[in-house]
Short mmCIF file of C-alpha atoms and ligand atoms in Angstrom, two decimals:
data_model
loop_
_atom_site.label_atom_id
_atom_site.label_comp_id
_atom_site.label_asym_id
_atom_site.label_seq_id
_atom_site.Cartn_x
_atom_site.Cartn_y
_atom_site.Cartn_z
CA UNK A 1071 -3.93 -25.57 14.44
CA UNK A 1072 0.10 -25.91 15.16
CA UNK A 1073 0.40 -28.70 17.15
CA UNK A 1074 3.21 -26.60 18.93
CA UNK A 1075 0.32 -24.08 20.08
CA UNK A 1076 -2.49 -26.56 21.52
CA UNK A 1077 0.48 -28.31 23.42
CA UNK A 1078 0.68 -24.97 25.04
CA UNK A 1079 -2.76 -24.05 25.22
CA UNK A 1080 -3.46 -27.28 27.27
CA UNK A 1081 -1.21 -26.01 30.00
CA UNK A 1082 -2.09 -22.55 30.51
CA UNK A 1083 -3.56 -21.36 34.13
CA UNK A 1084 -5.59 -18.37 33.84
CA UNK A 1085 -2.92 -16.11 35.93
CA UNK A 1086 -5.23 -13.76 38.43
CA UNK A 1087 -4.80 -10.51 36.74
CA UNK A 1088 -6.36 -10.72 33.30
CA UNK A 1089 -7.38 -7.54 33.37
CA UNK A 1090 -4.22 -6.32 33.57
CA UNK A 1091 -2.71 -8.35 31.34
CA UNK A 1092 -5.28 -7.83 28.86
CA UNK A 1093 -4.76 -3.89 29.09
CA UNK A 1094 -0.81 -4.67 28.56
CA UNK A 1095 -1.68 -6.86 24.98
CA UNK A 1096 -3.62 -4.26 23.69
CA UNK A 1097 -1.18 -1.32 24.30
CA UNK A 1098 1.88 -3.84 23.00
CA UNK A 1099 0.47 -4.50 20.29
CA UNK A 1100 -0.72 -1.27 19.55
CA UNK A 1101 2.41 0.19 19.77
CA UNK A 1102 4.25 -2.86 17.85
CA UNK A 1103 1.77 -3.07 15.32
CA UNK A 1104 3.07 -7.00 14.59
CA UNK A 1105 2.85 -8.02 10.98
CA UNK A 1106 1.59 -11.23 12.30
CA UNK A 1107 -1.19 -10.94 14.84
CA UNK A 1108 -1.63 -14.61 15.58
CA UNK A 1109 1.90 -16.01 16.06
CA UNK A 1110 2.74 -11.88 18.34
CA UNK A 1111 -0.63 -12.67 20.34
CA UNK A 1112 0.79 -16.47 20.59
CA UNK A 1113 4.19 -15.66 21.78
CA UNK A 1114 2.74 -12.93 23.95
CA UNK A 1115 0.61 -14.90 25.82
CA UNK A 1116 3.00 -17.68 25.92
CA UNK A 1117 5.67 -16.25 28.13
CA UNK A 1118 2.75 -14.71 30.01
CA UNK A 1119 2.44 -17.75 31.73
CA UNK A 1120 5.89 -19.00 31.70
CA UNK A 1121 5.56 -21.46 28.50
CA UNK A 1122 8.12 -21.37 25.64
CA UNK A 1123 7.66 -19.28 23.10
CA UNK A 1124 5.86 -21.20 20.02
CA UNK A 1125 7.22 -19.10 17.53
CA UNK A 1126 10.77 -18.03 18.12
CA UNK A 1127 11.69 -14.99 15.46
CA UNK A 1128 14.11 -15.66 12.74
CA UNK A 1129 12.24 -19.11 12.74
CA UNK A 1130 10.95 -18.80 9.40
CA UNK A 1131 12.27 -16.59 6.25
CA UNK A 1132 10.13 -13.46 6.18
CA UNK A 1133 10.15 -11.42 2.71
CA UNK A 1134 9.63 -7.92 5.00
CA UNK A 1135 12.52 -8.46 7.16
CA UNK A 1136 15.11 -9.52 4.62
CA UNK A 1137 17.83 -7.62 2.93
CA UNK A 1138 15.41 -8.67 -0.57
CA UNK A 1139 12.48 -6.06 1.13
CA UNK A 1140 12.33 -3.14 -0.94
CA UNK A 1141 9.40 -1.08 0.26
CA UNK A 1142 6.82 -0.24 -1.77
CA UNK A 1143 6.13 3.51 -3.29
CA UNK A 1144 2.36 4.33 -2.74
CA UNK A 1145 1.25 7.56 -4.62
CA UNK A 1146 -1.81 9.55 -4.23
CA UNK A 1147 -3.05 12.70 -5.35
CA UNK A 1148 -5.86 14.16 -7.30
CA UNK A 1149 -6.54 13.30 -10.77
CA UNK A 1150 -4.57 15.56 -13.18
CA UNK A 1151 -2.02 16.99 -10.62
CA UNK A 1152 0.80 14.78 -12.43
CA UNK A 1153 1.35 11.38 -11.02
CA UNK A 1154 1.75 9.39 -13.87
CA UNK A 1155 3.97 11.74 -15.41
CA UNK A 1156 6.39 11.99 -12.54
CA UNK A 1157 6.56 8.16 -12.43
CA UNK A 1158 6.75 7.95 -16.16
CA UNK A 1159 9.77 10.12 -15.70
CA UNK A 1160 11.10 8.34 -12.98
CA UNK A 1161 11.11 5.15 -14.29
CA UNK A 1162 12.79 6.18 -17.72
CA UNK A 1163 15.45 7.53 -15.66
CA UNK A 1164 15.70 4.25 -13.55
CA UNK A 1165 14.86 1.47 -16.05
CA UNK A 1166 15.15 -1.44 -13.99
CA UNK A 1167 14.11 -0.31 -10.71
CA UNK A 1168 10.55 -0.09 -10.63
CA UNK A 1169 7.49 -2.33 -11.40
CA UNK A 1170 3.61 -2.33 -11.52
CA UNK A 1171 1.79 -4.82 -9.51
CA UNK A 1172 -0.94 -6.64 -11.78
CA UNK A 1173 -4.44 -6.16 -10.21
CA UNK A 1174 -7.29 -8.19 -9.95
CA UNK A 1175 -10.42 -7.20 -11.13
CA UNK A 1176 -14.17 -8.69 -12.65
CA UNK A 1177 -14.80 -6.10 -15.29
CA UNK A 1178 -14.59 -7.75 -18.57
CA UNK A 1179 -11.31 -7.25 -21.09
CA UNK A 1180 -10.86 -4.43 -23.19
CA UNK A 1181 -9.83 -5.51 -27.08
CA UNK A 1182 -6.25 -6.13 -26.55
CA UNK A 1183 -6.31 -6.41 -22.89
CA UNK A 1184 -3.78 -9.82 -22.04
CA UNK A 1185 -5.08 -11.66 -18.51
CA UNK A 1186 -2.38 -11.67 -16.19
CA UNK A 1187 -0.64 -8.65 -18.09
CA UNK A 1188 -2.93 -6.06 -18.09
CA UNK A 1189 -5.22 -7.37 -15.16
CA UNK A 1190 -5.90 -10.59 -13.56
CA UNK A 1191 -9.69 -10.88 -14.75
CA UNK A 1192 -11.31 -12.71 -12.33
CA UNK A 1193 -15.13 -13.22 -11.62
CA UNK A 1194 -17.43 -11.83 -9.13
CA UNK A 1195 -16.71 -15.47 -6.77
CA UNK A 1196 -13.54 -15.50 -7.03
CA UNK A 1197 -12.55 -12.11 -6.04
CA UNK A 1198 -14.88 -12.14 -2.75
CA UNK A 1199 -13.39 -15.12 -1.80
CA UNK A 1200 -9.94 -13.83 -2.09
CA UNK A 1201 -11.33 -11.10 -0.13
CA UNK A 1202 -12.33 -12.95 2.68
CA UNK A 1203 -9.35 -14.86 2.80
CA UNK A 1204 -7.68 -11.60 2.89
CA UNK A 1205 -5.53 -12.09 0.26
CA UNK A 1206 -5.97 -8.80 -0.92
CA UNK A 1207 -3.77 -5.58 0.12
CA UNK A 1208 -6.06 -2.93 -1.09
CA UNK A 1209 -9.74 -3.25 -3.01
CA UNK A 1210 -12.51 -1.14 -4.29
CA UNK A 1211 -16.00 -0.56 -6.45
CA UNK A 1212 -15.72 1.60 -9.03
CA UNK A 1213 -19.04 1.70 -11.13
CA UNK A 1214 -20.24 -1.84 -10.45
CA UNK A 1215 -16.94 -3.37 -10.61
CA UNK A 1216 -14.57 -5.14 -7.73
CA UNK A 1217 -10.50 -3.91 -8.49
CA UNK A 1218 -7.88 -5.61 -5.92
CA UNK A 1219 -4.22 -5.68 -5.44
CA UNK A 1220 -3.60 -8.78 -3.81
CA UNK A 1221 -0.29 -9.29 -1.62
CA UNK A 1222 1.04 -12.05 -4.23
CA UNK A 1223 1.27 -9.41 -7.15
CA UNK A 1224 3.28 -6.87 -4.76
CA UNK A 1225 5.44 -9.69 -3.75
CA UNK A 1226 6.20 -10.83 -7.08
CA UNK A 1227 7.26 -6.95 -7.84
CA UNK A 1228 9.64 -7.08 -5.00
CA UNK A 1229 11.20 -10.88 -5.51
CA UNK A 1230 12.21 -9.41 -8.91
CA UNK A 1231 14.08 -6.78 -6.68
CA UNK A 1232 11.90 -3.94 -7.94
CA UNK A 1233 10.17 -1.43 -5.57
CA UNK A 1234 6.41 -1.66 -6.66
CA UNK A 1235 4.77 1.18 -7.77
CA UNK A 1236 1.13 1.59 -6.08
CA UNK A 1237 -0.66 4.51 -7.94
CA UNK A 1238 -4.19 4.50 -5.99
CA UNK A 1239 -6.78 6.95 -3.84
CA UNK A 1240 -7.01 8.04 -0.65
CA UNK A 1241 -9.08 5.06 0.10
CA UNK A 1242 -6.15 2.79 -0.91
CA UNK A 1243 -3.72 3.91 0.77
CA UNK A 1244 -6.00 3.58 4.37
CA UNK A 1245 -6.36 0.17 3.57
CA UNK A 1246 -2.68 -0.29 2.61
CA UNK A 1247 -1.35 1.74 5.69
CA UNK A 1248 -3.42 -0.97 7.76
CA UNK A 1249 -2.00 -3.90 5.82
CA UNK A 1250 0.67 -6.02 7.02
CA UNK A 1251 2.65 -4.92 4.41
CA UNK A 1252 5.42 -2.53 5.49
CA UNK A 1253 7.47 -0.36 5.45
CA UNK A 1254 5.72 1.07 2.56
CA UNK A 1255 6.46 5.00 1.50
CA UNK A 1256 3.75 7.32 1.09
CA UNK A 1257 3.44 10.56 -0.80
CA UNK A 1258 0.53 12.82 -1.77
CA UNK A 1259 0.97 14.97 -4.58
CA UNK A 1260 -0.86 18.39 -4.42
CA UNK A 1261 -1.76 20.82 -7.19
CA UNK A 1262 -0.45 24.65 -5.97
CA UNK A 1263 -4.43 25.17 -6.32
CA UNK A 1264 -7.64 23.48 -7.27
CA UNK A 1265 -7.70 26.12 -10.06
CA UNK A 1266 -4.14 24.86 -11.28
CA UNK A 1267 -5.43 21.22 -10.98
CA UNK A 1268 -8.64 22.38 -13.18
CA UNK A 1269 -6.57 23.93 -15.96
CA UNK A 1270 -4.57 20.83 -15.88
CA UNK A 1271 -7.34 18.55 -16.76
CA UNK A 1272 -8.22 20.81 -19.10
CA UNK A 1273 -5.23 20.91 -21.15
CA UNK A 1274 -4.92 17.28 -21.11
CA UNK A 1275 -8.13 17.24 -22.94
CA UNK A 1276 -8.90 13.73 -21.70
CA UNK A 1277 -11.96 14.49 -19.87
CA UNK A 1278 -15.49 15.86 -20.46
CA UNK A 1279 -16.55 19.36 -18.67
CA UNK A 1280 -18.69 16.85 -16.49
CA UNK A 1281 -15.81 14.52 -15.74
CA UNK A 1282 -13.68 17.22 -15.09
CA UNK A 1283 -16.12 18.70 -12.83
CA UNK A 1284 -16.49 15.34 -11.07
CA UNK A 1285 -12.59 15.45 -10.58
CA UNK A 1286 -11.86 18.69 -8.96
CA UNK A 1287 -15.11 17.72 -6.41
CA UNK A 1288 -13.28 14.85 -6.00
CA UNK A 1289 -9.72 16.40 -5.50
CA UNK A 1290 -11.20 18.94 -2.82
CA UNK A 1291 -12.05 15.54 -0.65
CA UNK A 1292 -8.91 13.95 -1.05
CA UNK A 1293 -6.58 17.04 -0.43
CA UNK A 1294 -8.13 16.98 2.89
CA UNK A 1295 -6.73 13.73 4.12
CA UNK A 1296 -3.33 15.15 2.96
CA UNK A 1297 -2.16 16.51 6.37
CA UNK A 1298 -2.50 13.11 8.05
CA UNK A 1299 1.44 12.56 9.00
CA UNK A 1300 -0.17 8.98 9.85
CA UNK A 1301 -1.21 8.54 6.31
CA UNK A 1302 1.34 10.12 3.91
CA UNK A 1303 4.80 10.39 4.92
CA UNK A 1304 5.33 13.11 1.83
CA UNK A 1305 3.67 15.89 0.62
CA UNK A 1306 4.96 17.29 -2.22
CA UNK A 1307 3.61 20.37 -4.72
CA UNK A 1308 3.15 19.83 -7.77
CA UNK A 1309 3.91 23.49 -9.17
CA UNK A 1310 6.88 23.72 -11.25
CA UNK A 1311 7.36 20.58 -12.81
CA UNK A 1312 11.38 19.75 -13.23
CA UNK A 1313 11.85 21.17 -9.03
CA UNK A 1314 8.61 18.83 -8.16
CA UNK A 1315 10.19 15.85 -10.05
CA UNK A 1316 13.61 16.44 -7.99
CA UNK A 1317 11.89 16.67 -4.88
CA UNK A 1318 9.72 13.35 -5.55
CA UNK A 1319 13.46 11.69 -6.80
CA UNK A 1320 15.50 12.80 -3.93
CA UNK A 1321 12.54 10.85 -1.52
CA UNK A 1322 12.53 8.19 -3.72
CA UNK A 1323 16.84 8.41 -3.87
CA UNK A 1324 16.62 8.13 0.56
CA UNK A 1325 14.01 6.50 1.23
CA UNK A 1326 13.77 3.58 -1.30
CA UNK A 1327 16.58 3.20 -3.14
CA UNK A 1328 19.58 3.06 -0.76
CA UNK A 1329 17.79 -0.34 0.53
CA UNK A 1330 17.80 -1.83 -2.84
CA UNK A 1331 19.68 -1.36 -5.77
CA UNK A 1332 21.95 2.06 -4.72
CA UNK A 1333 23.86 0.31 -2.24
N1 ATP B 1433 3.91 20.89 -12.99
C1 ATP B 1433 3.06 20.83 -14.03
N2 ATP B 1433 2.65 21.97 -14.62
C2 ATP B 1433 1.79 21.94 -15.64
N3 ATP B 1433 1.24 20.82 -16.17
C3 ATP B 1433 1.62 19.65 -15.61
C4 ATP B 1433 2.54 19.58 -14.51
N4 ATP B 1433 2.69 18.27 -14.17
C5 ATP B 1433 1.92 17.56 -15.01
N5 ATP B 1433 1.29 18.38 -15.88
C6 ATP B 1433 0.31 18.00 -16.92
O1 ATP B 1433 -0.92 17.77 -16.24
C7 ATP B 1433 -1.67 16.77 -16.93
C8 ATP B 1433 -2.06 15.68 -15.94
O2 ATP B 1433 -0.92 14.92 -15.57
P1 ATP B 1433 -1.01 13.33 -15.33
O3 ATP B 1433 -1.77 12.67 -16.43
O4 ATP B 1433 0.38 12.88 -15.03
O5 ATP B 1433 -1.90 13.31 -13.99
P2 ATP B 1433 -2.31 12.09 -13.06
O6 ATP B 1433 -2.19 12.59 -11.67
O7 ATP B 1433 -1.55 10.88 -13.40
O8 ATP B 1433 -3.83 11.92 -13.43
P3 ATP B 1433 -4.78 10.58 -13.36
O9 ATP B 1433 -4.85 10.21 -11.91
O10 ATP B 1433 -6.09 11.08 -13.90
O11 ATP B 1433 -4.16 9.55 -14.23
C9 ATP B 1433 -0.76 16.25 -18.05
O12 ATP B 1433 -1.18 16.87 -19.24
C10 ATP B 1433 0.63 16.71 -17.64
O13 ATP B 1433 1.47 16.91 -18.75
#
């Protein structure tokens, strides 16, 4: 432990009121959500009882609070409603401005499949590890299989100035709304109906009458986490294609760019 912290640990008197105190932490940091729960709860406490605070802010060079920070565009939305081809779209329009984090995960390489490219392939160990050491912004099993986006592949997106593209389920972007990584931008994209999104997948002819059946079950769930203002900051429809791409660029054109690469 910092040196600085069991100096001031030694000298703390339990003031009277805990309770109170206690009651004021949790609705602080509730309400600040800190990115950094230890060195917050360590400066909180500090001036609590009187000490100086262990760790001043603007000590140390924080990739989230610089000018460098370009938050991160998480999409969700059923399979087949369009994501990929509204981010396709986007980034042929701007080449240099977006970039895919590379994942971790332990399923074994396809032919042609480069490690560190295409995935991070990684065994079963490894990956828990990580886990635990919560190194990892988002995770999940699919069909036996760990995936993971750790925190160093999103911050090697943004040191290269890009805003990274996070194209994952509703699941995903829970776990990456409680990360410490933010501000990140949210946006669900919704078929006009789950018999649009059904024709979709069928014209894409990609997917089995099984799989697709699997997919619009699967849509129905996720559509209903799409009202959650706490969850997705966007919700955009996915009807008509070209006024549904200049919806999803004019968020993108506020909300991401003008911090990075517009201004
Ligand atoms: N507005 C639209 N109207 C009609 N078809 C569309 C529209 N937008 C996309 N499509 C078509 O729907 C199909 C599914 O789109 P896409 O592959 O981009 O979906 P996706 O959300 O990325 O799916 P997945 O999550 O499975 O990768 C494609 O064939 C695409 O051309």
């Amino acid at each position: 432990m910092d040196n600085k912290v069991l100096w001031s640990a030694e000298q703390i008197n339990i003031p009277q009121d805990l309770g109170s105190i206690i009651k004021d932490y949790t609705k602080k940091i509730i309400r600040e959500q800190p990115k950094d729960t230890y060195k917050w709860s360590a400066n909180y406490f500090a001036g609590q009882c009187g000490l100086p605070t262990p760790f001043p802010e603007g000590e140390e060079e924080d990739l989230e609070e610089t000018d460098n920070f370009i938050p991160p565009l998480v999409i969700v939305g059923p399979s087949g409603v369009g994501k990929s081809t509204l981010v396709e779209k986007l980034m042929k329009e701007y080449p240099s401005y977006f970039g895919f984090s590379v994942s971790h995960t332990t399923r074994a390489p396809r032919e042609n499949e480069v490690n560190g490219v295409h995935y991070h392939f990684t065994d079963k160990e490894t990956i828990l590890s990580k886990l635990n050491n919560e190194e990892f912004l988002e995770s999940a099993e699919v069909h036996g299989n760990i995936y993971g986006t750790s925190y160093d592949s999103v911050q090697k997106v943004i040191r290269g100035g890009r805003c990274c593209i996070l194209d994952v389920d509703v699941q995903g972007a829970q776990q990456i709304k409680r990360s410490n990584l933010r501000p990140v931008v949210t946006v669900f994209v919704r078929p006009p109906s789950i018999q649009d999104l059904e024709q979709r997948l069928r014209s894409r002819m990609t997917e089995s009458e099984d799989k697709i059946a699997l997919r619009v079950s699967n849509a129905t769930k996720e559509m209903s986490f799409m009202n959650d203002k706490q969850l997705f900051d966007h919700v955009i429809i996915n009807d008509d294609f070209d006024r549904c791409y200049s919806e999803f660029k004019n968020i993108i054109e506020t909300k991401i760019l003008p911090k990075s690469k517009s201004n």
